[in-house]
């Protein structure tokens, strides 16, 4: 029987095994392949597993592995993976290793569900493994029904998850600003993908950028001091009479050690905003990713119940 797993370090607290088991009612094996040496973990994948998820800090290294294979006429980079330059899913095929990026789809589904409640379950039922494509198309075409202006997104962090988030936000129709602790990395991402018209800002502009933006996606592994400086006024969204305009949406990548504590989440809600836990992102990237791994569509309801 095919085996599946997760490559990363550290991953002892990962909820991926529970999600995978729930999605397929314990029909498959899903192991944690943990270690500081990516080469050793990749070799385990090659020897023993049909497909693996990849998490920090190895998403960019895994991408390079497949990119190197493509230069030799093997392997494939599908979807937005090539633009992102990182992968969180590797699958063995007859043509070599295929790399995907479902962090991208996880962001789209998370934001779409917030803007159009119930859409993920409805489209999952109708379209199964193609649901994320249909949700993306719907959200992009209907974004104007939630905003009477072009909404703005702010993505903090330019690692694998940050790059996926920035491209996802831009693909949905948000004007997107990117920030990183090293400004040069944000500038490199911006100039490397001119079609998205990314704005690269220094992290010192965090508070005024939050005040200006409608969607904030936080992908850094630790909290920055500026988070505590956000006031009620900074967290208020733009409201228009007679218009269904949501408050500011905050989506966080880290679910094991979130940077947004209970007090900050309450502050966001009191200002009319919406906080989306990294658990939601995890769930939705798994929903699209597990279909690719196994060739079978998992149960969204069972996965939701497991976390």
mmCIF file of C-alpha atoms in Angstrom:
data_model
loop_
_atom_site.group_PDB
_atom_site.id
_atom_site.type_symbol
_atom_site.label_atom_id
_atom_site.label_comp_id
_atom_site.label_asym_id
_atom_site.label_seq_id
_atom_site.Cartn_x
_atom_site.Cartn_y
_atom_site.Cartn_z
ATOM 1 C CA UNK A 1 0.000 0.000 0.000
ATOM 2 C CA UNK A 2 1.198 3.523 -0.790
ATOM 3 C CA UNK A 3 2.677 5.460 2.114
ATOM 4 C CA UNK A 4 2.454 9.206 2.712
ATOM 5 C CA UNK A 5 4.080 11.643 5.082
ATOM 6 C CA UNK A 6 5.276 15.105 6.055
ATOM 7 C CA UNK A 7 8.844 16.414 5.702
ATOM 8 C CA UNK A 8 9.951 19.289 7.925
ATOM 9 C CA UNK A 9 11.675 20.350 11.133
ATOM 10 C CA UNK A 10 10.368 20.637 13.796
ATOM 11 C CA UNK A 11 7.043 18.897 13.105
ATOM 12 C CA UNK A 12 6.307 16.869 16.245
ATOM 13 C CA UNK A 13 3.231 19.019 16.973
ATOM 14 C CA UNK A 14 1.895 18.925 13.409
ATOM 15 C CA UNK A 15 -1.815 18.183 12.985
ATOM 16 C CA UNK A 16 -1.287 16.862 9.450
ATOM 17 C CA UNK A 17 -1.377 13.166 10.469
ATOM 18 C CA UNK A 18 -4.724 13.700 12.232
ATOM 19 C CA UNK A 19 -6.133 15.563 9.234
ATOM 20 C CA UNK A 20 -4.980 12.908 6.796
ATOM 21 C CA UNK A 21 -6.314 10.052 8.917
ATOM 22 C CA UNK A 22 -9.673 11.789 9.296
ATOM 23 C CA UNK A 23 -9.935 12.618 5.603
ATOM 24 C CA UNK A 24 -9.508 8.963 4.633
ATOM 25 C CA UNK A 25 -10.802 7.268 7.805
ATOM 26 C CA UNK A 26 -7.425 5.690 8.636
ATOM 27 C CA UNK A 27 -7.064 3.936 5.276
ATOM 28 C CA UNK A 28 -3.489 5.145 4.679
ATOM 29 C CA UNK A 29 -0.249 5.590 6.592
ATOM 30 C CA UNK A 30 0.920 9.178 7.142
ATOM 31 C CA UNK A 31 4.294 9.563 8.884
ATOM 32 C CA UNK A 32 6.293 12.475 10.238
ATOM 33 C CA UNK A 33 9.689 12.576 8.509
ATOM 34 C CA UNK A 34 11.481 14.967 10.848
ATOM 35 C CA UNK A 35 15.117 16.019 10.755
ATOM 36 C CA UNK A 36 17.482 18.924 10.233
ATOM 37 C CA UNK A 37 19.022 17.350 7.121
ATOM 38 C CA UNK A 38 16.711 17.840 4.154
ATOM 39 C CA UNK A 39 18.778 15.519 1.953
ATOM 40 C CA UNK A 40 18.247 12.647 4.389
ATOM 41 C CA UNK A 41 14.503 13.322 4.584
ATOM 42 C CA UNK A 42 14.243 13.576 0.801
ATOM 43 C CA UNK A 43 16.035 10.238 0.453
ATOM 44 C CA UNK A 44 13.487 8.654 2.819
ATOM 45 C CA UNK A 45 10.740 9.992 0.605
ATOM 46 C CA UNK A 46 12.379 8.566 -2.500
ATOM 47 C CA UNK A 47 12.842 5.137 -0.913
ATOM 48 C CA UNK A 48 9.596 4.635 0.990
ATOM 49 C CA UNK A 49 6.809 7.075 0.104
ATOM 50 C CA UNK A 50 4.469 7.793 -2.792
ATOM 51 C CA UNK A 51 3.915 11.436 -1.837
ATOM 52 C CA UNK A 52 4.839 13.834 0.960
ATOM 53 C CA UNK A 53 3.834 17.231 2.187
ATOM 54 C CA UNK A 54 6.746 19.583 2.807
ATOM 55 C CA UNK A 55 6.768 22.271 5.476
ATOM 56 C CA UNK A 56 9.245 24.774 6.925
ATOM 57 C CA UNK A 57 12.104 25.146 6.509
ATOM 58 C CA UNK A 58 12.366 22.957 3.398
ATOM 59 C CA UNK A 59 9.800 24.288 0.898
ATOM 60 C CA UNK A 60 12.344 26.135 -1.226
ATOM 61 C CA UNK A 61 14.892 23.294 -1.084
ATOM 62 C CA UNK A 62 12.244 20.828 -2.229
ATOM 63 C CA UNK A 63 11.381 23.131 -5.122
ATOM 64 C CA UNK A 64 15.038 23.234 -6.186
ATOM 65 C CA UNK A 65 15.189 19.441 -6.183
ATOM 66 C CA UNK A 66 12.348 19.178 -8.679
ATOM 67 C CA UNK A 67 13.652 22.114 -10.703
ATOM 68 C CA UNK A 68 16.989 20.297 -11.050
ATOM 69 C CA UNK A 69 15.174 17.163 -12.223
ATOM 70 C CA UNK A 70 13.286 19.176 -14.831
ATOM 71 C CA UNK A 71 16.606 20.312 -16.289
ATOM 72 C CA UNK A 72 17.299 16.617 -16.905
ATOM 73 C CA UNK A 73 13.950 16.041 -18.567
ATOM 74 C CA UNK A 74 12.207 14.580 -15.521
ATOM 75 C CA UNK A 75 9.663 15.887 -13.064
ATOM 76 C CA UNK A 76 7.184 18.739 -13.299
ATOM 77 C CA UNK A 77 6.239 21.961 -11.538
ATOM 78 C CA UNK A 78 2.477 22.378 -11.671
ATOM 79 C CA UNK A 79 0.121 25.233 -10.919
ATOM 80 C CA UNK A 80 1.598 28.383 -9.361
ATOM 81 C CA UNK A 81 4.552 26.425 -7.981
ATOM 82 C CA UNK A 82 7.001 27.808 -10.519
ATOM 83 C CA UNK A 83 6.116 31.425 -9.732
ATOM 84 C CA UNK A 84 6.271 30.886 -5.991
ATOM 85 C CA UNK A 85 9.621 29.117 -6.088
ATOM 86 C CA UNK A 86 8.557 26.793 -3.273
ATOM 87 C CA UNK A 87 6.578 23.575 -2.917
ATOM 88 C CA UNK A 88 4.689 21.973 -0.066
ATOM 89 C CA UNK A 89 3.760 18.785 -1.917
ATOM 90 C CA UNK A 90 5.866 16.217 -3.787
ATOM 91 C CA UNK A 91 4.317 13.306 -5.693
ATOM 92 C CA UNK A 92 6.006 10.478 -7.551
ATOM 93 C CA UNK A 93 4.819 9.972 -11.130
ATOM 94 C CA UNK A 94 5.973 7.929 -14.098
ATOM 95 C CA UNK A 95 7.649 11.096 -15.424
ATOM 96 C CA UNK A 96 9.504 11.888 -12.203
ATOM 97 C CA UNK A 97 8.696 13.980 -9.115
ATOM 98 C CA UNK A 98 5.821 16.427 -9.498
ATOM 99 C CA UNK A 99 5.762 19.512 -7.262
ATOM 100 C CA UNK A 100 2.641 21.421 -6.222
ATOM 101 C CA UNK A 101 1.870 24.360 -3.955
ATOM 102 C CA UNK A 102 -1.352 24.076 -1.981
ATOM 103 C CA UNK A 103 -0.397 26.896 0.411
ATOM 104 C CA UNK A 104 -1.639 29.012 -2.500
ATOM 105 C CA UNK A 105 -5.000 27.239 -2.650
ATOM 106 C CA UNK A 106 -5.285 27.273 1.146
ATOM 107 C CA UNK A 107 -5.140 31.081 1.166
ATOM 108 C CA UNK A 108 -7.721 31.411 -1.601
ATOM 109 C CA UNK A 109 -10.176 29.062 0.117
ATOM 110 C CA UNK A 110 -9.659 30.694 3.535
ATOM 111 C CA UNK A 111 -10.309 34.210 2.260
ATOM 112 C CA UNK A 112 -13.161 33.146 -0.020
ATOM 113 C CA UNK A 113 -14.928 31.356 2.844
ATOM 114 C CA UNK A 114 -14.685 34.536 4.922
ATOM 115 C CA UNK A 115 -16.065 36.736 2.154
ATOM 116 C CA UNK A 116 -18.681 34.219 0.975
ATOM 117 C CA UNK A 117 -19.602 31.991 3.957
ATOM 118 C CA UNK A 118 -20.406 28.402 3.026
ATOM 119 C CA UNK A 119 -18.768 28.494 -0.394
ATOM 120 C CA UNK A 120 -16.059 25.916 0.348
ATOM 121 C CA UNK A 121 -18.411 23.168 1.524
ATOM 122 C CA UNK A 122 -20.867 23.905 -1.295
ATOM 123 C CA UNK A 123 -18.243 23.857 -4.028
ATOM 124 C CA UNK A 124 -16.462 20.870 -2.470
ATOM 125 C CA UNK A 125 -19.684 18.904 -2.747
ATOM 126 C CA UNK A 126 -20.271 20.015 -6.345
ATOM 127 C CA UNK A 127 -16.773 19.941 -7.818
ATOM 128 C CA UNK A 128 -14.671 17.693 -5.516
ATOM 129 C CA UNK A 129 -10.961 17.992 -6.376
ATOM 130 C CA UNK A 130 -11.657 20.895 -8.752
ATOM 131 C CA UNK A 131 -13.434 22.911 -6.056
ATOM 132 C CA UNK A 132 -10.511 25.248 -5.354
ATOM 133 C CA UNK A 133 -10.384 26.269 -9.030
ATOM 134 C CA UNK A 134 -14.098 27.077 -9.051
ATOM 135 C CA UNK A 135 -13.830 28.973 -5.747
ATOM 136 C CA UNK A 136 -10.925 30.999 -7.137
ATOM 137 C CA UNK A 137 -12.880 31.885 -10.261
ATOM 138 C CA UNK A 138 -15.993 32.821 -8.290
ATOM 139 C CA UNK A 139 -14.115 34.933 -5.741
ATOM 140 C CA UNK A 140 -12.220 36.837 -8.404
ATOM 141 C CA UNK A 141 -15.380 37.586 -10.398
ATOM 142 C CA UNK A 142 -17.458 38.548 -7.346
ATOM 143 C CA UNK A 143 -14.941 40.491 -5.255
ATOM 144 C CA UNK A 144 -16.622 43.721 -6.368
ATOM 145 C CA UNK A 145 -19.783 42.680 -4.497
ATOM 146 C CA UNK A 146 -17.875 42.922 -1.225
ATOM 147 C CA UNK A 147 -15.813 46.025 -1.978
ATOM 148 C CA UNK A 148 -16.805 49.118 -3.946
ATOM 149 C CA UNK A 149 -13.121 49.861 -4.476
ATOM 150 C CA UNK A 150 -10.071 47.754 -5.314
ATOM 151 C CA UNK A 151 -9.223 46.125 -1.966
ATOM 152 C CA UNK A 152 -5.671 46.011 -0.671
ATOM 153 C CA UNK A 153 -3.758 43.125 0.864
ATOM 154 C CA UNK A 154 -0.681 43.171 3.065
ATOM 155 C CA UNK A 155 1.502 40.047 3.279
ATOM 156 C CA UNK A 156 4.119 39.908 6.033
ATOM 157 C CA UNK A 157 6.950 37.484 5.329
ATOM 158 C CA UNK A 158 8.539 36.357 2.057
ATOM 159 C CA UNK A 159 9.321 32.727 2.815
ATOM 160 C CA UNK A 160 7.555 29.886 1.033
ATOM 161 C CA UNK A 161 4.181 30.551 2.689
ATOM 162 C CA UNK A 162 4.529 34.324 2.253
ATOM 163 C CA UNK A 163 5.230 34.101 -1.453
ATOM 164 C CA UNK A 164 2.282 31.753 -1.927
ATOM 165 C CA UNK A 165 0.063 34.146 0.043
ATOM 166 C CA UNK A 166 1.154 37.189 -1.958
ATOM 167 C CA UNK A 167 0.455 35.533 -5.296
ATOM 168 C CA UNK A 168 -2.880 34.158 -4.048
ATOM 169 C CA UNK A 169 -4.005 37.601 -2.839
ATOM 170 C CA UNK A 170 -3.028 39.217 -6.133
ATOM 171 C CA UNK A 171 -4.735 36.451 -8.114
ATOM 172 C CA UNK A 172 -7.972 37.092 -6.213
ATOM 173 C CA UNK A 173 -7.874 40.760 -7.169
ATOM 174 C CA UNK A 174 -6.238 42.469 -4.187
ATOM 175 C CA UNK A 175 -3.607 45.151 -4.693
ATOM 176 C CA UNK A 176 -0.830 43.545 -2.715
ATOM 177 C CA UNK A 177 1.950 44.958 -0.557
ATOM 178 C CA UNK A 178 4.685 42.647 0.716
ATOM 179 C CA UNK A 179 6.892 43.124 3.773
ATOM 180 C CA UNK A 180 9.815 41.163 5.126
ATOM 181 C CA UNK A 181 12.355 41.562 7.897
ATOM 182 C CA UNK A 182 14.882 41.903 5.068
ATOM 183 C CA UNK A 183 13.469 44.466 2.635
ATOM 184 C CA UNK A 184 15.702 43.249 -0.198
ATOM 185 C CA UNK A 185 13.905 39.892 -0.218
ATOM 186 C CA UNK A 186 10.546 41.624 -0.666
ATOM 187 C CA UNK A 187 11.990 43.789 -3.431
ATOM 188 C CA UNK A 188 13.372 40.722 -5.199
ATOM 189 C CA UNK A 189 9.949 39.075 -5.113
ATOM 190 C CA UNK A 190 8.322 42.244 -6.429
ATOM 191 C CA UNK A 191 10.717 42.741 -9.339
ATOM 192 C CA UNK A 192 10.710 39.022 -10.169
ATOM 193 C CA UNK A 193 6.931 38.974 -10.693
ATOM 194 C CA UNK A 194 6.129 42.308 -12.371
ATOM 195 C CA UNK A 195 2.736 41.062 -13.563
ATOM 196 C CA UNK A 196 1.387 41.312 -10.004
ATOM 197 C CA UNK A 197 2.547 44.889 -9.390
ATOM 198 C CA UNK A 198 3.619 44.069 -5.835
ATOM 199 C CA UNK A 199 4.659 46.964 -3.600
ATOM 200 C CA UNK A 200 7.643 46.145 -1.358
ATOM 201 C CA UNK A 201 7.552 48.066 1.930
ATOM 202 C CA UNK A 202 9.882 47.975 4.947
ATOM 203 C CA UNK A 203 8.608 46.303 8.095
ATOM 204 C CA UNK A 204 8.853 49.655 9.872
ATOM 205 C CA UNK A 205 5.720 50.698 7.939
ATOM 206 C CA UNK A 206 3.698 47.825 9.416
ATOM 207 C CA UNK A 207 1.196 49.848 11.490
ATOM 208 C CA UNK A 208 0.200 52.388 8.790
ATOM 209 C CA UNK A 209 0.055 49.583 6.201
ATOM 210 C CA UNK A 210 -2.337 47.554 8.380
ATOM 211 C CA UNK A 211 -4.541 50.627 8.776
ATOM 212 C CA UNK A 212 -4.703 51.041 4.996
ATOM 213 C CA UNK A 213 -5.224 47.393 3.955
ATOM 214 C CA UNK A 214 -8.319 45.166 3.925
ATOM 215 C CA UNK A 215 -6.613 41.766 4.079
ATOM 216 C CA UNK A 216 -3.548 41.096 6.252
ATOM 217 C CA UNK A 217 -1.741 37.755 5.916
ATOM 218 C CA UNK A 218 0.904 37.128 8.579
ATOM 219 C CA UNK A 219 3.425 34.387 7.743
ATOM 220 C CA UNK A 220 6.395 35.174 9.978
ATOM 221 C CA UNK A 221 7.201 32.423 12.537
ATOM 222 C CA UNK A 222 7.388 34.913 15.431
ATOM 223 C CA UNK A 223 5.519 38.017 16.549
ATOM 224 C CA UNK A 224 6.968 41.435 15.762
ATOM 225 C CA UNK A 225 6.805 44.236 18.345
ATOM 226 C CA UNK A 226 4.626 46.377 16.068
ATOM 227 C CA UNK A 227 1.715 43.960 16.563
ATOM 228 C CA UNK A 228 1.218 45.337 20.063
ATOM 229 C CA UNK A 229 1.136 48.895 18.739
ATOM 230 C CA UNK A 230 -2.017 48.328 16.688
ATOM 231 C CA UNK A 231 -4.922 50.358 18.051
ATOM 232 C CA UNK A 232 -8.682 50.094 17.593
ATOM 233 C CA UNK A 233 -8.457 52.824 14.957
ATOM 234 C CA UNK A 234 -5.743 50.930 13.050
ATOM 235 C CA UNK A 235 -7.932 47.808 12.979
ATOM 236 C CA UNK A 236 -11.112 49.471 11.712
ATOM 237 C CA UNK A 237 -12.118 48.613 8.160
ATOM 238 C CA UNK A 238 -13.679 50.942 5.612
ATOM 239 C CA UNK A 239 -17.454 50.910 6.010
ATOM 240 C CA UNK A 240 -19.967 52.243 3.504
ATOM 241 C CA UNK A 241 -23.730 52.663 4.044
ATOM 242 C CA UNK A 242 -25.675 50.034 2.134
ATOM 243 C CA UNK A 243 -22.554 48.124 1.087
ATOM 244 C CA UNK A 244 -21.563 44.656 2.324
ATOM 245 C CA UNK A 245 -17.984 45.534 3.182
ATOM 246 C CA UNK A 246 -16.260 43.172 5.604
ATOM 247 C CA UNK A 247 -14.010 44.405 8.358
ATOM 248 C CA UNK A 248 -10.298 43.811 8.084
ATOM 249 C CA UNK A 249 -9.442 40.165 7.560
ATOM 250 C CA UNK A 250 -6.398 38.782 9.394
ATOM 251 C CA UNK A 251 -5.100 35.386 8.259
ATOM 252 C CA UNK A 252 -2.214 33.817 10.158
ATOM 253 C CA UNK A 253 -0.061 30.937 8.918
ATOM 254 C CA UNK A 254 1.315 29.628 12.220
ATOM 255 C CA UNK A 255 -1.161 27.529 14.198
ATOM 256 C CA UNK A 256 1.200 25.832 16.665
ATOM 257 C CA UNK A 257 2.524 29.085 18.127
ATOM 258 C CA UNK A 258 0.384 31.952 16.771
ATOM 259 C CA UNK A 259 1.636 35.528 16.923
ATOM 260 C CA UNK A 260 -1.880 36.870 17.461
ATOM 261 C CA UNK A 261 -2.781 36.179 21.088
ATOM 262 C CA UNK A 262 -6.307 36.131 22.567
ATOM 263 C CA UNK A 263 -6.224 39.821 23.530
ATOM 264 C CA UNK A 264 -5.231 40.924 20.032
ATOM 265 C CA UNK A 265 -7.891 38.691 18.451
ATOM 266 C CA UNK A 266 -10.535 40.213 20.723
ATOM 267 C CA UNK A 267 -9.284 43.677 19.745
ATOM 268 C CA UNK A 268 -9.641 42.760 16.056
ATOM 269 C CA UNK A 269 -13.199 41.534 16.610
ATOM 270 C CA UNK A 270 -14.155 44.620 18.634
ATOM 271 C CA UNK A 271 -13.015 46.736 15.693
ATOM 272 C CA UNK A 272 -15.306 44.766 13.368
ATOM 273 C CA UNK A 273 -12.503 42.645 11.941
ATOM 274 C CA UNK A 274 -12.185 38.911 11.305
ATOM 275 C CA UNK A 275 -9.336 36.666 12.456
ATOM 276 C CA UNK A 276 -8.658 33.407 10.577
ATOM 277 C CA UNK A 277 -6.523 30.897 12.436
ATOM 278 C CA UNK A 278 -3.711 29.025 10.736
ATOM 279 C CA UNK A 279 -5.799 25.917 11.364
ATOM 280 C CA UNK A 280 -8.171 27.064 8.621
ATOM 281 C CA UNK A 281 -5.266 27.554 6.217
ATOM 282 C CA UNK A 282 -3.930 24.105 7.180
ATOM 283 C CA UNK A 283 -7.328 22.502 6.588
ATOM 284 C CA UNK A 284 -7.864 24.041 3.176
ATOM 285 C CA UNK A 285 -4.381 23.409 1.814
ATOM 286 C CA UNK A 286 -4.842 19.795 2.903
ATOM 287 C CA UNK A 287 -8.243 19.556 1.216
ATOM 288 C CA UNK A 288 -6.747 20.297 -2.191
ATOM 289 C CA UNK A 289 -3.399 18.639 -1.514
ATOM 290 C CA UNK A 290 -4.580 15.257 -0.305
ATOM 291 C CA UNK A 291 -6.540 14.677 -3.516
ATOM 292 C CA UNK A 292 -3.315 15.166 -5.462
ATOM 293 C CA UNK A 293 -1.393 12.832 -3.132
ATOM 294 C CA UNK A 294 -3.792 9.898 -3.233
ATOM 295 C CA UNK A 295 -5.961 10.410 -6.310
ATOM 296 C CA UNK A 296 -9.005 10.239 -4.017
ATOM 297 C CA UNK A 297 -11.011 13.123 -2.604
ATOM 298 C CA UNK A 298 -10.934 13.344 1.220
ATOM 299 C CA UNK A 299 -13.884 14.103 3.493
ATOM 300 C CA UNK A 300 -13.970 17.820 4.325
ATOM 301 C CA UNK A 301 -16.459 17.268 7.154
ATOM 302 C CA UNK A 302 -14.319 14.612 8.843
ATOM 303 C CA UNK A 303 -11.201 16.773 8.500
ATOM 304 C CA UNK A 304 -12.976 19.768 10.019
ATOM 305 C CA UNK A 305 -14.157 17.671 12.941
ATOM 306 C CA UNK A 306 -10.637 16.373 13.592
ATOM 307 C CA UNK A 307 -9.261 19.850 14.348
#
